[in-house]
Amino acid sequence: MSLVSVICSQYPLNLADPKTRSSVESVLNSHYKNLELIAWRPESQESLGDWDDTRVRWLTPQDIRLGAAAALNEAVRQSHGDFIAWIEPGDIWSPDKLSQQVAALESAISEVAIAYSPVAGSGIPPYSPPQLDSSLPDYLRLHNIWETLSNPLVRREAISRIGGFDESGPLLGGWDFWLRLTQQTRAIALPTPLVTLKPATPLSWEEWSEFAAGSQRLLERYLREDDRPDFQHKVRHNLQKYQLAQGLRGSISPELRAALQLRLHHLWDEDLSCRHQGQLFLDTYQHLINPDRNSDANALGDRWLQQLQLTPNPVISVIIPAFNAEATLGETVESVLQQTFSDFELLIIDDGSSDRTPDISQSFRDYRLQYQRYENAGPATSRNRGAAIARGDYLSFIDADDRWTPDKLQQQWQALETHPDAAVAYSWTNYIDEAGHLIRTGSHLDVTSDSNGQPQATDVLAYLLLGDFLENGSNVLLRREAFERVEGFDPSLTVAHDWDLFLRLAARYFFICVPQAHIQYRLSKTSISSQIERQETYCKLALERAYESCPGALKNLKNQSFINLYYYLIYKALQSPIEAENCRLSLSFIQEIEKRQLRYSNLKIPYFQTYYDLLNRIKLICQIFQNHPTDQATKLCQEVGLSLDVSELLTYTKSKPYPAISVIIPAYNAESTIIETLESVFAQTFTDFEVIVIDDGSTDNTVAVIKELQDDRLKVFCYPNAGQGESRNRGACHATGEFFAFLDSDDLWRADKLESQYQAIINWTPPVDAEAVYQTRQPAVSYSWVDWVDISGKFIQRGCDYTTNGYVYPQLLLSDFIAGGSNAMIWRGAFYQLRGFNPDFPPAEDRDMWLRLAERFHFVAVEKPLLRYRQVPTSQSANVTRMERSQLRVLEAAFERAPTCPPFVERPELLRPYRNQTYANSYKYLTFKALDGEIDPQQGHLAIQLFKTVLDNEPELWQERWFVFKLWLRILATAFLPPAWTQKLLQRFPTFPTLHSQLLSYTKMGVAAEEAGV
């Protein structure tokens, strides 16, 4: 085990100081035991006390005037260790500090002579220490990032090679020593702090002036003329900030005030990184004028330490490719130089301009700006040329006619720092004209966050295949490593090279969205994007290449990708003034759209009619302008009232790779009803859906009948029979929509069902009294009223029109007002959190699902009947006995969970009245089902037991004596009289046939104990 010599920097040692004693004890308590502690013996022997540790070796001062550096050198000469470490009074070592550092050095190559770590208790910004990197001296020239002698462990021979500490100046935490040492050898950085820094001590004017003069001399010694201008400015400004921070911690004498004010003025005039720190300058100036006003001077000093820039190279490289950009370049450069994030370099890559671009580029007096001129090679090559000479860890490109808002780089950099798994940050775009005025907003699409703004894993590639939602090459900030991994821009693409790059990045890396409009993209007739035919060629090439290498699951998006592209190209081509050549191109684009268009089984709905009317109108206008001179064509269109807003076409762009809604239909032997059910789906006014039919082992022609329908949104999957609940779950496994809408194979939807329920969730806003009515969260489920229809689809009666919103659990426990599995629309996240339907509860698995959803999520109601629920005697729900068993199991499970749900958490005494009323309501429905349909004595006997259960749980119903008496007569007649006699009785008394239906109107949606507050 190697011997480590630990040298106390204090000369002589003052053990009477508790901080010094704690520092020394932290060394002796080290887990690494093979060490010697070398200290200069104090003048008073009594202060040694009980210090009898054999590892302590005392040195006797020969000359009390010996300086700190000389004392350290002498201690090194008298040490015996293979490794040398130091401890400063007040600093505290971690117990495993030496163990980790010795292990790191012993396992490293021989050129590595130093091991160090970050320091706890430091006020400087976090930094990434370089590993075995030749740039370490540059980090140390910027600032003494090791901060204290107590930090590194050094091989003895490395110290010998540089001759020890410089005895001609102040120690400055070993700053000069570390600089000389790292120029001769390499260092290894450990990731976790192993030393806790002592609290900063106030300096007197004399101490501060000695520190300032020594640090200034150090700067002049190590700053070289060949250092880049931005690096020189960082070094000088960091020193001024550090001197300010140290001076602000002490009492402010007149001399110190003058010196600090001078540094403050220099920083304001020269340091571009401080341009947006006006409040810090103001607070500092006020403190210097009136030190007593700000009692927390240390906090002010720490704020200046946070302004230190600790990376030798700029963090971000901004690259502007410019070709004959004299009209707009100055405005673009200004928008970059005004960024609140200041640690960047700006590279202007002149692509062989023949105008005043060189003069404008070099007219800016900013040390961060570099101008490079090349022969013309196109924008993609210019961007690559800039990236090749860039020094930043992040790259951002901006076209020479675009602008950024001041916080663009700051926001995107923070997003990537916060999400290290992401390689690309993007923002939103707004469009400006040649004069810089806003024309319109961009897509403002955030594909990387959920509805609450929280990051979510998203297949960005799928979205980018459908269209470049990043919209331009001036948008992103990306990690340099990712850019190099995908080999930069493709120089063969003079157009769409940015989209091509984004596609290749999205195939490998995560993106993160900053949901703010930071990019102002300039539209002009002379821009490359206005050249339609060339744009088509290169965009198609970028898409074809992307689809060659994309995952197979995304290849089904290809037709829609090209349709979206042609929508955009038609929009670009038909901008005013309309030209004959662009009309020819637009007609060819429409032909491409029609070739790739999806098949739909129902084109009569308003959405498709409007769409095809628009396409036909575009065709007609293009033909007119193609066959007539522009003036004549314009007049002809005006005479026949033919006008066109081509931007309407962009509203049909499909920007999401997956449908908004997945309609899931379980089907078992449904050949007689499935077509009508599907037709009710394909007649929906909302068209962004897919239909997934799960054939549950049908033995009839269900599958063959379904496949006769020609609609590309329809998918059929066949499985062995497993029941309705499991079939719904199987459908969810295939579903890609954001929302699920389940539909039984014999039910029907109104044409606006999907649209109404989708909009109810998406456009939900909390009511004014949200807290009072328990509607404080975005709903995850929407539902509507229900109409009952017979086998032929004829209206029978309103099935349910109960309405409640928000936290609906108490009401839903009392009664299933969703009234069927074909009603609700569910957010897919909620469905998966609950792990779908429970197939063990047929046929009541839907009520179980609604209850479990209501326990955790909010609901929203659409107050109109959108579901036509078919009452079929042979359907599952007609089996009343089976339904009773299933309902009881669902309710028992629900009441087992109920004590953990409001209102029962706060008022457990409500559980019993809720249970009684829930069972009473459920048995009312079962009684109704037993008496509905054909007269059957067996069902009458069952109704006796069911209605008795109703009265057992809700004896208050006896208050409606006349109704109860008549219903008992109806039940008893059904049970004991021949069916013909019962039929005559029903005909004799007109109210009797509807008594069982009236029973449903006595369903109670509250309990007396709750209403009374008992």
Coordinates of C-alpha atoms in Angstrom, one line a residue, residues 468 493-501 503 528 535 538-540 542:
D468 CA -41.0 19.0 -41.3
L493 CA -29.4 18.4 -51.4
T494 CA -29.6 22.1 -52.2
V495 CA -33.1 22.1 -50.8
A496 CA -34.5 20.1 -47.8
H497 CA -31.1 19.3 -46.5
D498 CA -32.3 20.5 -43.0
W499 CA -35.3 18.2 -43.2
D500 CA -33.0 15.3 -44.3
L501 CA -30.7 16.0 -41.3
L503 CA -34.9 12.8 -40.2
I528 CA -34.7 28.9 -52.1
Q535 CA -38.1 21.7 -53.8
Y538 CA -35.2 17.2 -53.1
C539 CA -38.0 16.7 -50.7
K540 CA -39.0 13.5 -52.5
A542 CA -35.2 13.1 -48.6

